[in-house]
C-alpha atoms as a printed R data frame, in Angstrom:
    type eleno elety resid chain resno       x       y       z
1   ATOM     1    CA   MET     A     1   3.425  22.291   6.359
2   ATOM     2    CA   ALA     A     2   4.001  21.931   2.560
3   ATOM     3    CA   PRO     A     3   1.390  23.780   0.018
4   ATOM     4    CA   ASP     A     4  -1.357  21.160  -0.892
5   ATOM     5    CA   TYR     A     5  -3.044  20.832  -4.298
6   ATOM     6    CA   ARG     A     6  -6.413  19.190  -4.732
7   ATOM     7    CA   PHE     A     7  -7.709  17.729  -7.838
8   ATOM     8    CA   ALA     A     8  -9.471  14.591  -9.236
9   ATOM     9    CA   VAL     A     9  -7.863  12.481 -11.860
10  ATOM    10    CA   ASP     A    10 -10.350  11.546 -14.693
11  ATOM    11    CA   GLY     A    11 -12.782  13.555 -12.805
12  ATOM    12    CA   ARG     A    12 -13.402  11.068 -10.106
13  ATOM    13    CA   ILE     A    13 -10.192   9.972  -8.345
14  ATOM    14    CA   PRO     A    14  -9.758  12.403  -5.568
15  ATOM    15    CA   VAL     A    15  -6.028  13.571  -4.899
16  ATOM    16    CA   LEU     A    16  -4.212  15.466  -2.181
17  ATOM    17    CA   LYS     A    17  -0.874  16.481  -3.277
18  ATOM    18    CA   VAL     A    18   1.698  17.909  -0.922
19  ATOM    19    CA   HIS     A    19   5.167  19.109  -2.135
20  ATOM    20    CA   HIS     A    20   7.779  22.058  -1.789
21  ATOM    21    CA   GLU     A    21   9.198  23.775  -4.917
22  ATOM    22    CA   PRO     A    22  10.836  23.234  -7.209
23  ATOM    23    CA   ARG     A    23   8.838  20.466  -8.802
24  ATOM    24    CA   PRO     A    24   8.419  18.148 -10.563
25  ATOM    25    CA   GLY     A    25  10.419  15.536  -9.081
26  ATOM    26    CA   PRO     A    26  10.211  12.041  -7.436
27  ATOM    27    CA   ALA     A    27   6.670  11.280  -6.125
28  ATOM    28    CA   VAL     A    28   5.324   8.670  -3.531
29  ATOM    29    CA   ILE     A    29   1.516   7.809  -3.696
30  ATOM    30    CA   LEU     A    30   0.469   7.014  -0.181
31  ATOM    31    CA   LEU     A    31  -2.612   4.690   0.292
32  ATOM    32    CA   HIS     A    32  -4.609   4.789   3.564
33  ATOM    33    CA   GLY     A    33  -6.299   2.027   5.213
34  ATOM    34    CA   LEU     A    34  -9.912   0.857   5.734
35  ATOM    35    CA   ARG     A    35 -12.363   3.596   6.576
36  ATOM    36    CA   SER     A    36  -9.798   6.296   6.474
37  ATOM    37    CA   ASN     A    37  -8.893   8.801   3.790
38  ATOM    38    CA   ALA     A    38  -5.981  10.737   2.392
39  ATOM    39    CA   ASP     A    39  -6.750  13.843   4.614
40  ATOM    40    CA   ASP     A    40  -6.121  11.482   7.798
41  ATOM    41    CA   GLN     A    41  -2.542  10.871   6.413
42  ATOM    42    CA   ARG     A    42  -1.610  14.593   6.149
43  ATOM    43    CA   TYR     A    43   1.137  14.300   8.929
44  ATOM    44    CA   ASP     A    44   2.743  11.477   6.801
45  ATOM    45    CA   LEU     A    45   2.119  13.336   3.430
46  ATOM    46    CA   ASP     A    46   3.958  16.327   5.063
47  ATOM    47    CA   MET     A    47   6.898  14.194   6.251
48  ATOM    48    CA   LEU     A    48   7.554  12.674   2.881
49  ATOM    49    CA   ALA     A    49   7.381  16.318   1.343
50  ATOM    50    CA   ASP     A    50   9.774  17.413   3.875
51  ATOM    51    CA   ALA     A    51  12.069  14.710   2.767
52  ATOM    52    CA   GLY     A    52  12.088  16.193  -0.867
53  ATOM    53    CA   LEU     A    53   9.454  13.924  -2.320
54  ATOM    54    CA   THR     A    54   6.050  14.874  -3.859
55  ATOM    55    CA   ALA     A    55   3.752  13.101  -1.642
56  ATOM    56    CA   VAL     A    56   0.363  12.024  -3.144
57  ATOM    57    CA   GLY     A    57  -2.705  10.966  -1.228
58  ATOM    58    CA   VAL     A    58  -5.570   9.218  -2.878
59  ATOM    59    CA   ASP     A    59  -8.936   8.403  -1.570
60  ATOM    60    CA   ALA     A    60  -9.779   4.764  -2.413
61  ATOM    61    CA   PRO     A    61 -13.041   3.803  -3.744
62  ATOM    62    CA   HIS     A    62 -16.011   4.264  -0.983
63  ATOM    63    CA   HIS     A    63 -13.681   6.436   1.089
64  ATOM    64    CA   GLY     A    64 -13.019  10.009   1.791
65  ATOM    65    CA   ARG     A    65 -14.653  12.245  -0.989
66  ATOM    66    CA   ARG     A    66 -15.774   9.072  -2.417
67  ATOM    67    CA   TRP     A    67 -17.613   7.789   0.461
68  ATOM    68    CA   ASP     A    68 -20.996   6.121  -0.307
69  ATOM    69    CA   GLY     A    69 -21.788   4.025   2.761
70  ATOM    70    CA   TRP     A    70 -20.478   1.037   1.174
71  ATOM    71    CA   THR     A    71 -17.995   0.096   3.805
72  ATOM    72    CA   ASP     A    72 -20.765   0.084   6.409
73  ATOM    73    CA   HIS     A    73 -22.126  -2.905   4.762
74  ATOM    74    CA   MET     A    74 -19.375  -4.700   3.638
75  ATOM    75    CA   GLY     A    75 -19.360  -7.513   6.249
76  ATOM    76    CA   ASN     A    76 -23.221  -8.040   6.213
77  ATOM    77    CA   GLY     A    77 -22.816 -11.500   4.924
78  ATOM    78    CA   GLY     A    78 -20.582 -12.814   7.645
79  ATOM    79    CA   PRO     A    79 -16.525 -13.295   7.788
80  ATOM    80    CA   SER     A    80 -16.219 -14.975   4.287
81  ATOM    81    CA   ALA     A    81 -18.288 -12.012   2.693
82  ATOM    82    CA   TYR     A    82 -16.258  -9.284   4.565
83  ATOM    83    CA   HIS     A    83 -12.875 -10.984   3.164
84  ATOM    84    CA   GLU     A    84 -14.295 -11.088  -0.291
85  ATOM    85    CA   ASN     A    85 -15.046  -7.515  -0.255
86  ATOM    86    CA   ILE     A    86 -11.697  -6.577   1.223
87  ATOM    87    CA   LEU     A    87 -10.323  -8.308  -1.814
88  ATOM    88    CA   ARG     A    88 -12.672  -6.651  -4.362
89  ATOM    89    CA   LEU     A    89 -11.940  -3.236  -2.783
90  ATOM    90    CA   ILE     A    90  -8.207  -3.923  -3.506
91  ATOM    91    CA   LEU     A    91  -8.868  -4.893  -7.162
92  ATOM    92    CA   GLU     A    92 -10.962  -1.948  -7.542
93  ATOM    93    CA   ALA     A    93  -8.392   0.705  -6.152
94  ATOM    94    CA   ALA     A    94  -5.322  -0.593  -7.824
95  ATOM    95    CA   PRO     A    95  -6.359   0.505 -11.218
96  ATOM    96    CA   ASP     A    96  -7.239   4.017 -10.206
97  ATOM    97    CA   VAL     A    97  -3.479   4.323  -8.537
98  ATOM    98    CA   SER     A    98  -2.150   3.351 -11.981
99  ATOM    99    CA   ARG     A    99  -4.057   6.315 -13.422
100 ATOM   100    CA   VAL     A   100  -2.819   8.623 -10.774
101 ATOM   101    CA   ILE     A   101   0.606   7.399 -11.947
102 ATOM   102    CA   ASP     A   102  -0.338   8.372 -15.554
103 ATOM   103    CA   HIS     A   103  -1.225  11.744 -14.337
104 ATOM   104    CA   LEU     A   104   2.016  12.401 -12.445
105 ATOM   105    CA   LEU     A   105   4.246  11.303 -15.360
106 ATOM   106    CA   TRP     A   106   2.304  13.658 -17.610
107 ATOM   107    CA   GLU     A   107   3.266  16.308 -15.213
108 ATOM   108    CA   GLY     A   108   6.796  15.185 -15.242
109 ATOM   109    CA   HIS     A   109   7.194  13.434 -11.804
110 ATOM   110    CA   GLY     A   110   9.323  10.548 -11.450
111 ATOM   111    CA   PRO     A   111  10.581   8.258 -10.332
112 ATOM   112    CA   ILE     A   112   7.239   6.894  -8.743
113 ATOM   113    CA   GLY     A   113   6.982   5.171  -5.499
114 ATOM   114    CA   VAL     A   114   3.990   3.608  -3.689
115 ATOM   115    CA   ALA     A   115   3.365   3.220  -0.063
116 ATOM   116    CA   GLY     A   116   0.243   2.017   1.879
117 ATOM   117    CA   VAL     A   117  -1.037   1.034   5.324
118 ATOM   118    CA   SER     A   118  -3.178  -1.944   6.105
119 ATOM   119    CA   VAL     A   119  -5.544  -2.517   3.334
120 ATOM   120    CA   GLY     A   120  -3.628   0.321   1.421
121 ATOM   121    CA   ALA     A   121  -0.356  -1.653   1.818
122 ATOM   122    CA   TYR     A   122  -2.291  -4.572   0.012
123 ATOM   123    CA   THR     A   123  -3.123  -2.277  -2.789
124 ATOM   124    CA   ALA     A   124   0.240  -0.923  -2.834
125 ATOM   125    CA   LEU     A   125   1.705  -4.376  -3.321
126 ATOM   126    CA   THR     A   126  -0.968  -5.223  -6.098
127 ATOM   127    CA   VAL     A   127  -0.175  -1.706  -7.799
128 ATOM   128    CA   ALA     A   128   3.690  -2.784  -7.755
129 ATOM   129    CA   THR     A   129   2.975  -6.312  -9.196
130 ATOM   130    CA   TRP     A   130   0.556  -4.832 -11.939
131 ATOM   131    CA   ASP     A   131   2.542  -1.650 -12.871
132 ATOM   132    CA   SER     A   132   6.222  -2.065 -13.713
133 ATOM   133    CA   ARG     A   133   6.541   1.869 -13.495
134 ATOM   134    CA   VAL     A   134   6.615   1.742  -9.475
135 ATOM   135    CA   GLN     A   135  10.265   2.030  -8.746
136 ATOM   136    CA   ALA     A   136   9.957   1.489  -4.950
137 ATOM   137    CA   THR     A   137   7.373   0.038  -2.609
138 ATOM   138    CA   VAL     A   138   6.545   0.290   1.076
139 ATOM   139    CA   SER     A   139   4.076  -1.807   2.741
140 ATOM   140    CA   LEU     A   140   3.327  -1.140   6.524
141 ATOM   141    CA   LEU     A   141   0.817  -3.976   7.956
142 ATOM   142    CA   GLY     A   142   0.111  -5.450   4.662
143 ATOM   143    CA   SER     A   143   0.581  -8.870   2.850
144 ATOM   144    CA   PRO     A   144   1.296 -10.139  -0.778
145 ATOM   145    CA   ASP     A   145  -0.765 -13.105   0.461
146 ATOM   146    CA   TRP     A   146  -4.523 -12.912   0.244
147 ATOM   147    CA   THR     A   147  -5.472 -16.025   2.295
148 ATOM   148    CA   PRO     A   148  -8.459 -15.322   4.763
149 ATOM   149    CA   ARG     A   149  -7.061 -15.198   8.484
150 ATOM   150    CA   ASP     A   150 -10.172 -16.886   9.857
151 ATOM   151    CA   ALA     A   151 -12.919 -16.827   7.296
152 ATOM   152    CA   PRO     A   152 -14.306 -19.854   5.595
153 ATOM   153    CA   MET     A   153 -12.905 -20.407   2.245
154 ATOM   154    CA   THR     A   154 -15.299 -19.915  -0.657
155 ATOM   155    CA   HIS     A   155 -15.246 -20.232  -4.279
156 ATOM   156    CA   GLU     A   156 -15.299 -16.516  -4.939
157 ATOM   157    CA   ILE     A   157 -12.366 -15.910  -2.192
158 ATOM   158    CA   TRP     A   158 -10.394 -18.787  -4.009
159 ATOM   159    CA   GLN     A   159 -10.821 -17.125  -7.536
160 ATOM   160    CA   LEU     A   160 -10.048 -13.449  -6.130
161 ATOM   161    CA   MET     A   161  -6.802 -14.933  -4.263
162 ATOM   162    CA   GLN     A   162  -5.418 -16.041  -7.703
163 ATOM   163    CA   GLN     A   163  -4.678 -12.363  -8.397
164 ATOM   164    CA   ALA     A   164  -2.680 -11.964  -5.166
165 ATOM   165    CA   PRO     A   165   0.945 -10.711  -5.640
166 ATOM   166    CA   VAL     A   166   2.324 -13.665  -3.711
167 ATOM   167    CA   HIS     A   167   1.619 -15.636  -6.958
168 ATOM   168    CA   ARG     A   168   3.865 -13.073  -8.955
169 ATOM   169    CA   PRO     A   169   7.075 -12.448  -6.978
170 ATOM   170    CA   ALA     A   170   9.138 -11.812  -9.924
171 ATOM   171    CA   ASP     A   171   6.809  -8.632 -10.632
172 ATOM   172    CA   CYS     A   172   5.911  -7.802  -6.786
173 ATOM   173    CA   ALA     A   173   9.693  -7.614  -6.259
174 ATOM   174    CA   ARG     A   174  11.033  -6.500  -9.355
175 ATOM   175    CA   ASN     A   175  12.024  -3.104  -7.724
176 ATOM   176    CA   PRO     A   176  13.180  -2.337  -4.183
177 ATOM   177    CA   LEU     A   177  10.456  -3.569  -1.806
178 ATOM   178    CA   LEU     A   178  10.194  -2.699   2.098
179 ATOM   179    CA   LEU     A   179   7.809  -4.898   4.121
180 ATOM   180    CA   MET     A   180   7.216  -3.945   7.918
181 ATOM   181    CA   ASN     A   181   4.725  -5.946   9.854
182 ATOM   182    CA   ALA     A   182   3.766  -6.206  13.743
183 ATOM   183    CA   GLY     A   183   4.484  -9.689  15.219
184 ATOM   184    CA   ARG     A   184   1.243  -9.679  17.329
185 ATOM   185    CA   ASP     A   185  -1.086  -8.691  14.553
186 ATOM   186    CA   HIS     A   186  -4.324 -10.336  14.892
187 ATOM   187    CA   LEU     A   187  -5.811  -8.819  11.644
188 ATOM   188    CA   VAL     A   188  -2.703  -9.309   9.197
189 ATOM   189    CA   PRO     A   189  -0.465 -12.098  10.547
190 ATOM   190    CA   ALA     A   190   3.127 -11.204  10.119
191 ATOM   191    CA   HIS     A   191   4.117 -14.798   8.622
192 ATOM   192    CA   TRP     A   192   2.340 -13.922   5.462
193 ATOM   193    CA   ALA     A   193   5.035 -11.224   4.711
194 ATOM   194    CA   ARG     A   194   7.705 -12.487   6.555
195 ATOM   195    CA   ASP     A   195   7.395 -16.012   4.583
196 ATOM   196    CA   PHE     A   196   7.314 -14.130   1.255
197 ATOM   197    CA   ALA     A   197  10.292 -12.300   2.122
198 ATOM   198    CA   GLN     A   198  12.166 -15.696   2.949
199 ATOM   199    CA   ARG     A   199  10.795 -17.488  -0.084
200 ATOM   200    CA   SER     A   200  12.636 -14.505  -1.914
201 ATOM   201    CA   TRP     A   201  15.760 -14.738  -0.147
202 ATOM   202    CA   ASP     A   202  15.939 -18.594  -0.457
203 ATOM   203    CA   ASN     A   203  14.533 -19.318  -3.892
204 ATOM   204    CA   HIS     A   204  15.096 -16.262  -6.004
205 ATOM   205    CA   PRO     A   205  18.302 -14.525  -5.078
206 ATOM   206    CA   TRP     A   206  18.254 -12.110  -7.794
207 ATOM   207    CA   LEU     A   207  14.706 -10.889  -6.386
208 ATOM   208    CA   GLY     A   208  15.874 -11.152  -2.795
209 ATOM   209    CA   ARG     A   209  18.017  -8.412  -2.971
210 ATOM   210    CA   HIS     A   210  15.292  -6.121  -3.558
211 ATOM   211    CA   VAL     A   211  13.353  -7.417  -0.596
212 ATOM   212    CA   GLU     A   212  13.668  -5.861   2.996
213 ATOM   213    CA   TYR     A   213  11.477  -7.302   5.937
214 ATOM   214    CA   VAL     A   214  11.219  -5.743   9.358
215 ATOM   215    CA   GLU     A   215   9.024  -7.030  12.111
216 ATOM   216    CA   TYR     A   216   8.353  -5.399  15.331
217 ATOM   217    CA   PRO     A   217   7.307  -8.320  17.790
218 ATOM   218    CA   GLU     A   218   5.830  -6.334  20.333
219 ATOM   219    CA   SER     A   219   3.152  -4.333  18.323
220 ATOM   220    CA   ASP     A   220  -0.371  -5.600  17.171
221 ATOM   221    CA   HIS     A   221  -2.252  -3.962  14.165
222 ATOM   222    CA   PHE     A   222  -2.678  -0.871  16.246
223 ATOM   223    CA   VAL     A   223   0.943  -0.375  16.414
224 ATOM   224    CA   ARG     A   224   2.874   1.183  19.487
225 ATOM   225    CA   SER     A   225   3.813   4.791  18.982
226 ATOM   226    CA   GLU     A   226   7.622   4.091  19.127
227 ATOM   227    CA   ASP     A   227   7.389   1.487  16.512
228 ATOM   228    CA   TRP     A   228   5.119   3.385  14.409
229 ATOM   229    CA   SER     A   229   7.638   6.400  14.455
230 ATOM   230    CA   ASP     A   230  10.479   3.869  13.545
231 ATOM   231    CA   MET     A   231   8.380   2.372  10.633
232 ATOM   232    CA   TRP     A   232   7.722   5.727   9.106
233 ATOM   233    CA   ASN     A   233  11.381   6.736   9.516
234 ATOM   234    CA   ARG     A   234  12.524   3.574   7.805
235 ATOM   235    CA   ALA     A   235   9.936   4.102   5.160
236 ATOM   236    CA   ARG     A   236  11.129   7.724   4.551
237 ATOM   237    CA   GLY     A   237  14.647   6.820   4.215
238 ATOM   238    CA   PHE     A   238  14.096   3.950   2.107
239 ATOM   239    CA   LEU     A   239  11.900   6.062  -0.337
240 ATOM   240    CA   ARG     A   240  14.409   8.755  -0.509
241 ATOM   241    CA   TRP     A   241  17.280   6.452  -1.066
242 ATOM   242    CA   HIS     A   242  15.595   4.638  -3.993
243 ATOM   243    CA   LEU     A   243  13.915   7.658  -5.487
244 ATOM   244    CA   ALA     A   244  15.598  10.640  -4.880
245 ATOM   245    CA   ALA     A   245  19.124   9.608  -4.263
């Protein structure tokens, strides 16, 4: 297990940083899913550190050491309120990740990659779209499209959806992007990421060369163990190739 270092960026963003010496070097910010936290991803952080990358876990707003009970009530207003709160969480978390990037660059780390799982993948794609310093992005079970799966559309959701990465393909895919989704996913339908990749390949060839898409047809959002292992093997290789090669 690699040594870990804990600190708070701006005194409020909890960070779990895992790496071997020497440092500084290429860094990957790893973003967890809903109701999880950076410590839950320690195995994945160690795997990235063992691949020669500095692995950086970040507790999202209302999660981990920032827990305040908000997630327990985010769906109290029904499916539309739940989806609206998911989008607001993404928009709250993304600027924090950019502040962590500021800190890592100040320490001398670079290049910087971002990877995320589920809601963390939505956030990773948003950060990549907003922040040109992200040199490689991995989305596991996420989507650049913020369309609600089954919640009734509201004006608030529609307004929030305008900030989705799907509307800014030239920014989202400016640098290498790996999208991995589950074919039977009932929470994040795979076609949203698949369609984004296909449009990039068909309509924006200069972007399409940056975009890789892998689908696991037998898995749902709770991915089969063999597929989960393959996802992380691909993620590790992709990030190492683009950040540390």
